[in-house]
Amino acid sequence: MRPFEGKSPMKAILVVVLACVMVPALALAQEGQAPGNLNTITSVNVTGGRVEIVGSKKPNFTTFTMTDPPRLVIDISEAVFSGVKEEIAVGNGTITGIRTASYGSDESSIARVLIGYEREVETDIQASGNTLVVTIAGGGGTAVAERPAAAQGTAPAATGTAPAATPGTTAEQAAVAARTDRQQQEKAVAQSAAAAQADRQQQEKAAAQAAAAAQAEAEAQRQAQARAEADRKAQEEAAKVAAQQAQQSEQRRLQEERAAKEAAAAAEKKRQQDEARAAAEAKKQQAADEKARRESEAQAAAAEKKRQQDEARAAAEEKKRLAAEEREAKLEEARAAAEERRRQQAEARQARVAQAERPRQAPSQGDSADVSSRSKVMTLVGFRPAPSGSRVFVRTNEPVSYNVTEGNKEVVLELENTRISESNNTRSLNTSFFDTAVVSVDADPGPSRTVRVAIKLKEQVQFETRQNGNEVSIEFQSPSGR
């Protein structure tokens, strides 16, 4: 058997195995790629009190906060996630966890990042290149990073032959085991070929020695005719024996070559069977993974549907409650109007009696109150930055009585005998990204039919409160150093 015989077919087999492994991997890697005109979010990293959202483009985003529990919601428009988990557990004392979700499709895709907090915190949101950075004042804890799934492991190259894959093994492990088996078989074949070649060399050496002896015998025959015939017979006998030995050696060599070919054929057949089993196991594993993915997506869709149903029920309950409050307010206003009419009629009767008793005395005129006793409704709370500072304003359906108190980096405006008309007006206004003293504005129902508007500040600044008709406004000066 010639050295390295059969090496080219083995190379071809290795190329086929590599193609079978690498092509599906490349196809799977390309499935999660987003169109080039979308912002692809590839990682969400948490380092202490800092959250970094890394994408392929500069982010275009909007934010709002939620309470009970405290949450920050970031919507990145024209963006999709790639390799980012839907839930990231943090628990570093400030951030409880992060959830991601995608909405819309094509150019209207929205990538949402919801950050949950252990408590109410102050945040600063800035875009730095392709990264959106959320900084939490006083945040700390350990670092947590979410990276794309493709970066969490590297699949080894599949070469050689693969033994039968046991349950739980991967196609890559089967390929490595097959390569080891193939190398051992090639080594055994090479050793057999080397032994056959050494045997053949020994036989050739023996034949050369026999030829030298025959030549010496011929020379002796010329010198001694009597011994020549005997020597010739001896040489013929020796040549015959040598030929027989050579024939036997050739037969052994042919048998060894035939055995080596049969062993190589058996090894090749076993390799093909192992590859077929490995491919079947890989296909079975891929089908199981696909089934698990579909089940996970179905569970996520069911959870989303339930959440939407819960939100719809909550909205219906809220609408029903507001309608009841509205009816109660109207009834109360009707009762107040009836009471006011009765009071005015009584005063009119008293005035007529007093006039009859003192005809010459001019009727007295009481001061009319600027604020009525009727229940008021807050219809809007807003914020507006200005070159010299900022302005927080509250609008009602009619003038109201109010109180303003000042605390540590906080100003509270309390509207008396007032309620909130729509639940949307209770959503927190996050104004921290403006270059003003105001961080946030929160309007909530207070005790005894009052509305409490809490205004958090970056630092204590001068402010002025004004009331113009149905609007109460607080003008804040700019922070120091601006």
GROMACS .gro file of C-alpha atoms in nm:
model
  482
    1MET     CA    1   0.000   0.000   0.000
    2ARG     CA    2   0.150   0.338  -0.102
    3PRO     CA    3   0.202   0.598   0.174
    4PHE     CA    4  -0.087   0.850   0.221
    5GLU     CA    5  -0.310   0.648  -0.015
    6GLY     CA    6  -0.676   0.757   0.032
    7LYS     CA    7  -0.588   1.100   0.180
    8SER     CA    8  -0.770   1.305  -0.091
    9PRO     CA    9  -1.109   1.129  -0.038
   10MET     CA   10  -1.075   1.190   0.335
   11LYS     CA   11  -1.021   1.562   0.273
   12ALA     CA   12  -1.333   1.571   0.060
   13ILE     CA   13  -1.531   1.405   0.339
   14LEU     CA   14  -1.404   1.662   0.591
   15VAL     CA   15  -1.511   1.945   0.359
   16VAL     CA   16  -1.861   1.795   0.331
   17VAL     CA   17  -1.889   1.763   0.712
   18LEU     CA   18  -1.775   2.124   0.762
   19ALA     CA   19  -2.031   2.243   0.506
   20CYS     CA   20  -2.311   2.047   0.678
   21VAL     CA   21  -2.228   2.207   1.016
   22MET     CA   22  -2.137   2.562   0.915
   23VAL     CA   23  -2.417   2.632   0.664
   24PRO     CA   24  -2.703   2.579   0.918
   25ALA     CA   25  -2.508   2.784   1.176
   26LEU     CA   26  -2.470   3.069   0.926
   27ALA     CA   27  -2.841   3.052   0.841
   28LEU     CA   28  -2.936   3.065   1.211
   29ALA     CA   29  -2.705   3.362   1.267
   30GLN     CA   30  -2.872   3.552   0.984
   31GLU     CA   31  -3.229   3.486   1.102
   32GLY     CA   32  -3.208   3.751   1.375
   33GLN     CA   33  -3.067   4.028   1.156
   34ALA     CA   34  -3.283   4.335   1.119
   35PRO     CA   35  -3.324   4.544   0.803
   36GLY     CA   36  -3.045   4.793   0.755
   37ASN     CA   37  -3.278   5.095   0.807
   38LEU     CA   38  -3.376   4.991   1.166
   39ASN     CA   39  -3.182   5.050   1.489
   40THR     CA   40  -3.073   4.704   1.609
   41ILE     CA   41  -3.049   4.684   1.992
   42THR     CA   42  -2.778   4.425   2.062
   43SER     CA   43  -2.725   4.454   2.440
   44VAL     CA   44  -2.864   4.598   2.764
   45ASN     CA   45  -2.589   4.633   3.028
   46VAL     CA   46  -2.627   4.728   3.397
   47THR     CA   47  -2.327   4.865   3.588
   48GLY     CA   48  -2.421   4.980   3.939
   49GLY     CA   49  -2.663   5.269   3.895
   50ARG     CA   50  -2.602   5.296   3.520
   51VAL     CA   51  -2.797   5.121   3.241
   52GLU     CA   52  -2.652   5.122   2.887
   53ILE     CA   53  -2.869   5.032   2.586
   54VAL     CA   54  -2.641   4.969   2.285
   55GLY     CA   55  -2.777   4.985   1.930
   56SER     CA   56  -2.657   5.015   1.570
   57LYS     CA   57  -2.781   5.373   1.527
   58LYS     CA   58  -2.831   5.685   1.734
   59PRO     CA   59  -3.153   5.622   1.934
   60ASN     CA   60  -3.477   5.815   1.879
   61PHE     CA   61  -3.669   5.767   2.203
   62THR     CA   62  -3.943   5.882   2.442
   63THR     CA   63  -3.981   5.806   2.814
   64PHE     CA   64  -4.237   5.809   3.092
   65THR     CA   65  -4.243   5.681   3.449
   66MET     CA   66  -4.490   5.462   3.637
   67THR     CA   67  -4.551   5.408   4.009
   68ASP     CA   68  -4.648   5.129   4.246
   69PRO     CA   69  -4.394   4.986   4.184
   70PRO     CA   70  -4.161   5.258   4.049
   71ARG     CA   71  -4.071   5.198   3.681
   72LEU     CA   72  -3.910   5.385   3.394
   73VAL     CA   73  -4.036   5.305   3.041
   74ILE     CA   74  -3.817   5.388   2.738
   75ASP     CA   75  -3.965   5.350   2.386
   76ILE     CA   76  -3.704   5.352   2.107
   77SER     CA   77  -3.872   5.411   1.770
   78GLU     CA   78  -3.771   5.233   1.447
   79ALA     CA   79  -3.577   4.973   1.649
   80VAL     CA   80  -3.571   4.599   1.713
   81PHE     CA   81  -3.389   4.369   1.959
   82SER     CA   82  -3.130   4.116   1.849
   83GLY     CA   83  -3.008   3.858   2.099
   84VAL     CA   84  -3.142   4.046   2.406
   85LYS     CA   85  -3.337   3.855   2.670
   86GLU     CA   86  -3.698   3.949   2.744
   87GLU     CA   87  -3.629   3.950   3.120
   88ILE     CA   88  -3.302   4.047   3.294
   89ALA     CA   89  -3.285   3.993   3.671
   90VAL     CA   90  -3.066   4.251   3.850
   91GLY     CA   91  -3.152   4.297   4.222
   92ASN     CA   92  -2.855   4.525   4.304
   93GLY     CA   93  -3.041   4.724   4.569
   94THR     CA   94  -3.156   4.993   4.324
   95ILE     CA   95  -3.275   4.812   4.010
   96THR     CA   96  -3.504   4.510   4.057
   97GLY     CA   97  -3.493   4.395   3.694
   98ILE     CA   98  -3.533   4.488   3.327
   99ARG     CA   99  -3.793   4.372   3.072
  100THR     CA  100  -3.780   4.417   2.696
  101ALA     CA  101  -4.058   4.394   2.436
  102SER     CA  102  -4.107   4.481   2.068
  103TYR     CA  103  -4.416   4.638   1.912
  104GLY     CA  104  -4.520   4.715   1.555
  105SER     CA  105  -4.346   4.594   1.241
  106ASP     CA  106  -4.112   4.714   0.965
  107GLU     CA  107  -4.046   5.090   0.986
  108SER     CA  108  -4.298   5.134   1.271
  109SER     CA  109  -4.116   4.891   1.503
  110ILE     CA  110  -4.074   5.008   1.864
  111ALA     CA  111  -3.826   4.854   2.108
  112ARG     CA  112  -3.943   4.904   2.469
  113VAL     CA  113  -3.713   4.879   2.774
  114LEU     CA  114  -3.886   4.879   3.116
  115ILE     CA  115  -3.655   4.935   3.419
  116GLY     CA  116  -3.797   4.845   3.762
  117TYR     CA  117  -3.666   5.018   4.077
  118GLU     CA  118  -3.662   4.922   4.442
  119ARG     CA  119  -3.780   5.276   4.531
  120GLU     CA  120  -3.846   5.617   4.377
  121VAL     CA  121  -3.520   5.741   4.221
  122GLU     CA  122  -3.393   6.032   4.016
  123THR     CA  123  -3.267   5.944   3.667
  124ASP     CA  124  -3.074   6.119   3.393
  125ILE     CA  125  -3.119   5.992   3.034
  126GLN     CA  126  -2.861   6.084   2.767
  127ALA     CA  127  -2.777   5.952   2.418
  128SER     CA  128  -2.403   5.901   2.357
  129GLY     CA  129  -2.349   5.799   1.994
  130ASN     CA  130  -2.533   5.468   1.942
  131THR     CA  131  -2.569   5.413   2.319
  132LEU     CA  132  -2.858   5.533   2.538
  133VAL     CA  133  -2.732   5.585   2.895
  134VAL     CA  134  -2.970   5.594   3.194
  135THR     CA  135  -2.791   5.720   3.507
  136ILE     CA  136  -2.956   5.671   3.846
  137ALA     CA  137  -2.857   5.918   4.119
  138GLY     CA  138  -2.714   5.723   4.413
  139GLY     CA  139  -2.746   5.391   4.223
  140GLY     CA  140  -2.507   5.110   4.313
  141GLY     CA  141  -2.466   4.735   4.324
  142THR     CA  142  -2.300   4.476   4.114
  143ALA     CA  143  -2.265   4.488   3.739
  144VAL     CA  144  -2.494   4.283   3.519
  145ALA     CA  145  -2.456   4.258   3.138
  146GLU     CA  146  -2.691   4.121   2.881
  147ARG     CA  147  -2.517   4.027   2.559
  148PRO     CA  148  -2.634   3.871   2.229
  149ALA     CA  149  -2.685   3.494   2.243
  150ALA     CA  150  -2.427   3.445   1.962
  151ALA     CA  151  -2.150   3.579   2.191
  152GLN     CA  152  -2.212   3.335   2.480
  153GLY     CA  153  -2.041   3.034   2.321
  154THR     CA  154  -1.832   2.931   2.022
  155ALA     CA  155  -1.921   2.616   1.834
  156PRO     CA  156  -1.614   2.400   1.755
  157ALA     CA  157  -1.542   2.317   1.393
  158ALA     CA  158  -1.682   1.979   1.291
  159THR     CA  159  -1.415   1.764   1.123
  160GLY     CA  160  -1.353   1.396   1.066
  161THR     CA  161  -1.601   1.125   1.162
  162ALA     CA  162  -1.853   1.134   1.447
  163PRO     CA  163  -1.953   0.840   1.671
  164ALA     CA  164  -2.315   0.778   1.752
  165ALA     CA  165  -2.436   1.076   1.958
  166THR     CA  166  -2.584   0.974   2.294
  167PRO     CA  167  -2.889   1.164   2.427
  168GLY     CA  168  -2.777   1.505   2.559
  169THR     CA  169  -2.463   1.527   2.336
  170THR     CA  170  -2.432   1.787   2.066
  171ALA     CA  171  -2.347   1.743   1.699
  172GLU     CA  172  -2.014   1.919   1.761
  173GLN     CA  173  -1.912   1.662   2.029
  174ALA     CA  174  -2.009   1.378   1.796
  175ALA     CA  175  -1.796   1.528   1.520
  176VAL     CA  176  -1.493   1.557   1.755
  177ALA     CA  177  -1.530   1.195   1.865
  178ALA     CA  178  -1.560   1.085   1.501
  179ARG     CA  179  -1.243   1.273   1.412
  180THR     CA  180  -1.053   1.094   1.692
  181ASP     CA  181  -1.181   0.753   1.572
  182ARG     CA  182  -1.084   0.828   1.214
  183GLN     CA  183  -0.730   0.933   1.317
  184GLN     CA  184  -0.683   0.605   1.509
  185GLN     CA  185  -0.799   0.403   1.208
  186GLU     CA  186  -0.565   0.588   0.971
  187LYS     CA  187  -0.277   0.531   1.215
  188ALA     CA  188  -0.349   0.154   1.218
  189VAL     CA  189  -0.360   0.144   0.838
  190ALA     CA  190  -0.030   0.334   0.816
  191GLN     CA  191   0.135   0.093   1.064
  192SER     CA  192   0.019  -0.206   0.858
  193ALA     CA  193   0.156  -0.052   0.537
  194ALA     CA  194   0.491   0.019   0.708
  195ALA     CA  195   0.518  -0.342   0.830
  196ALA     CA  196   0.443  -0.477   0.481
  197GLN     CA  197   0.705  -0.248   0.328
  198ALA     CA  198   0.968  -0.357   0.584
  199ASP     CA  199   0.893  -0.724   0.508
  200ARG     CA  200   0.929  -0.661   0.136
  201GLN     CA  201   1.264  -0.486   0.189
  202GLN     CA  202   1.391  -0.785   0.390
  203GLN     CA  203   1.288  -1.019   0.109
  204GLU     CA  204   1.465  -0.804  -0.151
  205LYS     CA  205   1.776  -0.804   0.068
  206ALA     CA  206   1.764  -1.184   0.094
  207ALA     CA  207   1.728  -1.213  -0.285
  208ALA     CA  208   2.030  -0.985  -0.335
  209GLN     CA  209   2.235  -1.195  -0.098
  210ALA     CA  210   2.132  -1.510  -0.287
  211ALA     CA  211   2.237  -1.354  -0.617
  212ALA     CA  212   2.578  -1.267  -0.471
  213ALA     CA  213   2.620  -1.624  -0.352
  214ALA     CA  214   2.530  -1.756  -0.702
  215GLN     CA  215   2.790  -1.530  -0.857
  216ALA     CA  216   3.053  -1.660  -0.616
  217GLU     CA  217   2.954  -2.015  -0.697
  218ALA     CA  218   2.989  -1.947  -1.071
  219GLU     CA  219   3.342  -1.818  -1.016
  220ALA     CA  220   3.425  -2.126  -0.815
  221GLN     CA  221   3.283  -2.339  -1.096
  222ARG     CA  222   3.529  -2.194  -1.339
  223GLN     CA  223   3.810  -2.278  -1.103
  224ALA     CA  224   3.690  -2.625  -1.020
  225GLN     CA  225   3.484  -2.810  -1.278
  226ALA     CA  226   3.415  -3.091  -1.038
  227ARG     CA  227   3.263  -2.864  -0.783
  228ALA     CA  228   3.089  -2.651  -1.044
  229GLU     CA  229   2.808  -2.894  -1.111
  230ALA     CA  230   2.747  -2.948  -0.740
  231ASP     CA  231   2.754  -2.579  -0.679
  232ARG     CA  232   2.514  -2.520  -0.969
  233LYS     CA  233   2.268  -2.767  -0.825
  234ALA     CA  234   2.303  -2.606  -0.485
  235GLN     CA  235   2.247  -2.264  -0.637
  236GLU     CA  236   1.941  -2.384  -0.825
  237GLU     CA  237   1.802  -2.532  -0.508
  238ALA     CA  238   1.873  -2.211  -0.319
  239ALA     CA  239   1.710  -2.004  -0.595
  240LYS     CA  240   1.407  -2.227  -0.585
  241VAL     CA  241   1.376  -2.186  -0.210
  242ALA     CA  242   1.425  -1.811  -0.243
  243ALA     CA  243   1.155  -1.793  -0.514
  244GLN     CA  244   0.916  -1.983  -0.294
  245GLN     CA  245   0.989  -1.752  -0.008
  246ALA     CA  246   0.941  -1.450  -0.231
  247GLN     CA  247   0.613  -1.590  -0.357
  248GLN     CA  248   0.496  -1.653  -0.004
  249SER     CA  249   0.600  -1.302   0.098
  250GLU     CA  250   0.411  -1.154  -0.200
  251GLN     CA  251   0.105  -1.353  -0.106
  252ARG     CA  252   0.129  -1.225   0.252
  253ARG     CA  253   0.169  -0.869   0.123
  254LEU     CA  254  -0.139  -0.907  -0.100
  255GLN     CA  255  -0.338  -1.049   0.189
  256GLU     CA  256  -0.228  -0.764   0.414
  257GLU     CA  257  -0.322  -0.506   0.148
  258ARG     CA  258  -0.659  -0.674   0.100
  259ALA     CA  259  -0.717  -0.677   0.478
  260ALA     CA  260  -0.614  -0.311   0.500
  261LYS     CA  261  -0.858  -0.215   0.222
  262GLU     CA  262  -1.137  -0.411   0.390
  263ALA     CA  263  -1.059  -0.239   0.722
  264ALA     CA  264  -1.060   0.102   0.549
  265ALA     CA  265  -1.392   0.020   0.379
  266ALA     CA  266  -1.541  -0.092   0.712
  267ALA     CA  267  -1.412   0.226   0.879
  268GLU     CA  268  -1.562   0.439   0.600
  269LYS     CA  269  -1.897   0.261   0.633
  270LYS     CA  270  -1.892   0.310   1.009
  271ARG     CA  271  -1.804   0.678   0.963
  272GLN     CA  272  -2.097   0.726   0.725
  273GLN     CA  273  -2.329   0.553   0.971
  274ASP     CA  274  -2.198   0.772   1.254
  275GLU     CA  275  -2.248   1.084   1.041
  276ALA     CA  276  -2.603   0.976   0.957
  277ARG     CA  277  -2.680   0.919   1.326
  278ALA     CA  278  -2.522   1.255   1.419
  279ALA     CA  279  -2.725   1.432   1.150
  280ALA     CA  280  -3.043   1.262   1.274
  281GLU     CA  281  -2.967   1.367   1.632
  282ALA     CA  282  -2.895   1.724   1.520
  283LYS     CA  283  -3.221   1.735   1.323
  284LYS     CA  284  -3.409   1.596   1.622
  285GLN     CA  285  -3.249   1.855   1.853
  286GLN     CA  286  -3.330   2.134   1.608
  287ALA     CA  287  -3.693   2.020   1.594
  288ALA     CA  288  -3.709   2.013   1.975
  289ASP     CA  289  -3.559   2.363   1.995
  290GLU     CA  290  -3.809   2.491   1.738
  291LYS     CA  291  -4.097   2.335   1.931
  292ALA     CA  292  -3.973   2.492   2.256
  293ARG     CA  293  -3.942   2.830   2.083
  294ARG     CA  294  -4.298   2.809   1.948
  295GLU     CA  295  -4.430   2.709   2.290
  296SER     CA  296  -4.242   3.000   2.450
  297GLU     CA  297  -4.383   3.243   2.195
  298ALA     CA  298  -4.733   3.104   2.252
  299GLN     CA  299  -4.696   3.148   2.629
  300ALA     CA  300  -4.568   3.503   2.579
  301ALA     CA  301  -4.861   3.582   2.349
  302ALA     CA  302  -5.107   3.439   2.604
  303ALA     CA  303  -4.946   3.644   2.882
  304GLU     CA  304  -4.962   3.958   2.667
  305LYS     CA  305  -5.328   3.891   2.586
  306LYS     CA  306  -5.406   3.844   2.955
  307ARG     CA  307  -5.221   4.166   3.039
  308GLN     CA  308  -5.420   4.355   2.776
  309GLN     CA  309  -5.744   4.206   2.910
  310ASP     CA  310  -5.646   4.307   3.264
  311GLU     CA  311  -5.564   4.658   3.145
  312ALA     CA  312  -5.896   4.677   2.959
  313ARG     CA  313  -6.083   4.566   3.272
  314ALA     CA  314  -5.891   4.816   3.483
  315ALA     CA  315  -5.967   5.093   3.231
  316ALA     CA  316  -6.337   4.999   3.235
  317GLU     CA  317  -6.339   5.002   3.615
  318GLU     CA  318  -6.161   5.340   3.616
  319LYS     CA  319  -6.408   5.477   3.361
  320LYS     CA  320  -6.697   5.346   3.569
  321ARG     CA  321  -6.549   5.500   3.885
  322LEU     CA  322  -6.494   5.835   3.714
  323ALA     CA  323  -6.849   5.828   3.578
  324ALA     CA  324  -6.978   5.760   3.929
  325GLU     CA  325  -6.767   6.044   4.067
  326GLU     CA  326  -6.889   6.268   3.788
  327ARG     CA  327  -7.250   6.181   3.871
  328GLU     CA  328  -7.183   6.238   4.239
  329ALA     CA  329  -7.017   6.573   4.160
  330LYS     CA  330  -7.312   6.678   3.948
  331LEU     CA  331  -7.554   6.576   4.222
  332GLU     CA  332  -7.345   6.763   4.474
  333GLU     CA  333  -7.335   7.067   4.247
  334ALA     CA  334  -7.713   7.043   4.200
  335ARG     CA  335  -7.762   7.021   4.577
  336ALA     CA  336  -7.522   7.313   4.627
  337ALA     CA  337  -7.709   7.516   4.361
  338ALA     CA  338  -8.044   7.435   4.525
  339GLU     CA  339  -7.904   7.530   4.863
  340GLU     CA  340  -7.765   7.851   4.714
  341ARG     CA  341  -8.105   7.931   4.563
  342ARG     CA  342  -8.277   7.869   4.896
  343ARG     CA  343  -8.020   8.086   5.070
  344GLN     CA  344  -8.066   8.364   4.816
  345GLN     CA  345  -8.445   8.340   4.848
  346ALA     CA  346  -8.418   8.357   5.227
  347GLU     CA  347  -8.185   8.656   5.203
  348ALA     CA  348  -8.423   8.818   4.956
  349ARG     CA  349  -8.712   8.767   5.199
  350GLN     CA  350  -8.507   8.907   5.486
  351ALA     CA  351  -8.406   9.203   5.269
  352ARG     CA  352  -8.769   9.271   5.179
  353VAL     CA  353  -8.872   9.257   5.548
  354ALA     CA  354  -8.581   9.484   5.647
  355GLN     CA  355  -8.671   9.729   5.368
  356ALA     CA  356  -9.030   9.736   5.481
  357GLU     CA  357  -8.921   9.815   5.836
  358ARG     CA  358  -8.657  10.076   5.733
  359PRO     CA  359  -8.774  10.222   5.403
  360ARG     CA  360  -8.522  10.502   5.410
  361GLN     CA  361  -8.216  10.284   5.471
  362ALA     CA  362  -8.019  10.185   5.158
  363PRO     CA  363  -7.988   9.808   5.107
  364SER     CA  364  -7.643   9.672   5.205
  365GLN     CA  365  -7.436   9.494   4.944
  366GLY     CA  366  -7.213   9.203   5.056
  367ASP     CA  367  -6.876   9.130   4.892
  368SER     CA  368  -6.910   8.851   4.634
  369ALA     CA  369  -6.653   8.571   4.682
  370ASP     CA  370  -6.407   8.508   4.396
  371VAL     CA  371  -6.417   8.132   4.467
  372SER     CA  372  -6.749   7.948   4.485
  373SER     CA  373  -6.830   7.667   4.726
  374ARG     CA  374  -6.896   7.424   4.442
  375SER     CA  375  -6.667   7.123   4.390
  376LYS     CA  376  -6.392   7.201   4.135
  377VAL     CA  377  -6.234   6.973   3.870
  378MET     CA  378  -5.863   6.976   3.775
  379THR     CA  379  -5.854   6.937   3.395
  380LEU     CA  380  -5.479   6.971   3.315
  381VAL     CA  381  -5.133   6.972   3.475
  382GLY     CA  382  -4.838   7.082   3.262
  383PHE     CA  383  -4.476   7.197   3.247
  384ARG     CA  384  -4.310   7.455   3.022
  385PRO     CA  385  -3.936   7.551   3.012
  386ALA     CA  386  -3.843   7.919   2.963
  387PRO     CA  387  -3.515   8.107   2.899
  388SER     CA  388  -3.518   8.247   3.253
  389GLY     CA  389  -3.646   7.936   3.429
  390SER     CA  390  -3.948   7.707   3.407
  391ARG     CA  391  -4.323   7.708   3.472
  392VAL     CA  392  -4.557   7.446   3.623
  393PHE     CA  393  -4.928   7.521   3.567
  394VAL     CA  394  -5.258   7.362   3.675
  395ARG     CA  395  -5.596   7.433   3.510
  396THR     CA  396  -5.942   7.383   3.667
  397ASN     CA  397  -6.298   7.430   3.547
  398GLU     CA  398  -6.327   7.745   3.764
  399PRO     CA  399  -6.111   7.943   4.013
  400VAL     CA  400  -6.002   7.745   4.320
  401SER     CA  401  -5.858   7.808   4.665
  402TYR     CA  402  -5.506   7.671   4.708
  403ASN     CA  403  -5.207   7.646   4.944
  404VAL     CA  404  -4.836   7.628   4.857
  405THR     CA  405  -4.580   7.467   5.094
  406GLU     CA  406  -4.205   7.434   5.048
  407GLY     CA  407  -3.992   7.140   5.167
  408ASN     CA  408  -3.645   6.999   5.101
  409LYS     CA  409  -3.605   7.026   4.720
  410GLU     CA  410  -3.983   7.002   4.686
  411VAL     CA  411  -4.279   7.241   4.644
  412VAL     CA  412  -4.637   7.116   4.705
  413LEU     CA  413  -4.943   7.291   4.556
  414GLU     CA  414  -5.270   7.179   4.725
  415LEU     CA  415  -5.602   7.260   4.553
  416GLU     CA  416  -5.898   7.273   4.796
  417ASN     CA  417  -6.240   7.118   4.721
  418THR     CA  418  -6.104   6.977   4.392
  419ARG     CA  419  -6.087   6.639   4.219
  420ILE     CA  420  -5.902   6.502   3.912
  421SER     CA  421  -6.118   6.455   3.602
  422GLU     CA  422  -5.906   6.197   3.413
  423SER     CA  423  -5.663   5.931   3.536
  424ASN     CA  424  -5.417   6.040   3.265
  425ASN     CA  425  -5.358   6.359   3.469
  426THR     CA  426  -5.211   6.145   3.750
  427ARG     CA  427  -4.922   6.026   3.529
  428SER     CA  428  -4.585   6.155   3.643
  429LEU     CA  429  -4.416   6.420   3.426
  430ASN     CA  430  -4.041   6.346   3.403
  431THR     CA  431  -3.870   6.679   3.329
  432SER     CA  432  -3.519   6.590   3.449
  433PHE     CA  433  -3.368   6.608   3.101
  434PHE     CA  434  -3.456   6.981   3.069
  435ASP     CA  435  -3.196   7.233   3.184
  436THR     CA  436  -3.429   7.364   3.459
  437ALA     CA  437  -3.468   7.327   3.835
  438VAL     CA  438  -3.772   7.096   3.801
  439VAL     CA  439  -3.712   6.718   3.808
  440SER     CA  440  -4.068   6.583   3.804
  441VAL     CA  441  -4.435   6.682   3.855
  442ASP     CA  442  -4.685   6.438   4.015
  443ALA     CA  443  -5.057   6.510   4.070
  444ASP     CA  444  -5.251   6.277   4.302
  445PRO     CA  445  -5.583   6.292   4.494
  446GLY     CA  446  -5.527   6.419   4.849
  447PRO     CA  447  -5.732   6.391   5.170
  448SER     CA  448  -6.068   6.566   5.218
  449ARG     CA  449  -6.143   6.615   4.844
  450THR     CA  450  -5.815   6.791   4.765
  451VAL     CA  451  -5.562   6.754   4.483
  452ARG     CA  452  -5.192   6.744   4.577
  453VAL     CA  453  -4.939   6.849   4.308
  454ALA     CA  454  -4.583   6.756   4.420
  455ILE     CA  455  -4.297   6.930   4.232
  456LYS     CA  456  -3.949   6.780   4.292
  457LEU     CA  457  -3.645   7.010   4.235
  458LYS     CA  458  -3.280   6.951   4.152
  459GLU     CA  459  -3.193   7.225   4.403
  460GLN     CA  460  -3.378   7.484   4.609
  461VAL     CA  461  -3.458   7.794   4.394
  462GLN     CA  462  -3.681   8.103   4.421
  463PHE     CA  463  -4.035   8.070   4.288
  464GLU     CA  464  -4.352   8.279   4.252
  465THR     CA  465  -4.716   8.159   4.254
  466ARG     CA  466  -4.989   8.326   4.047
  467GLN     CA  467  -5.358   8.265   3.976
  468ASN     CA  468  -5.514   8.391   3.653
  469GLY     CA  469  -5.878   8.289   3.618
  470ASN     CA  470  -5.896   7.909   3.605
  471GLU     CA  471  -5.515   7.861   3.600
  472VAL     CA  472  -5.270   7.846   3.892
  473SER     CA  473  -4.903   7.868   3.791
  474ILE     CA  474  -4.567   7.852   3.976
  475GLU     CA  475  -4.269   8.027   3.810
  476PHE     CA  476  -3.928   7.878   3.907
  477GLN     CA  477  -3.596   8.054   3.856
  478SER     CA  478  -3.307   7.878   3.679
  479PRO     CA  479  -3.067   7.671   3.895
  480SER     CA  480  -2.745   7.836   4.011
  481GLY     CA  481  -2.460   7.835   3.759
  482ARG     CA  482  -2.686   7.858   3.452
   0.00000   0.00000   0.00000
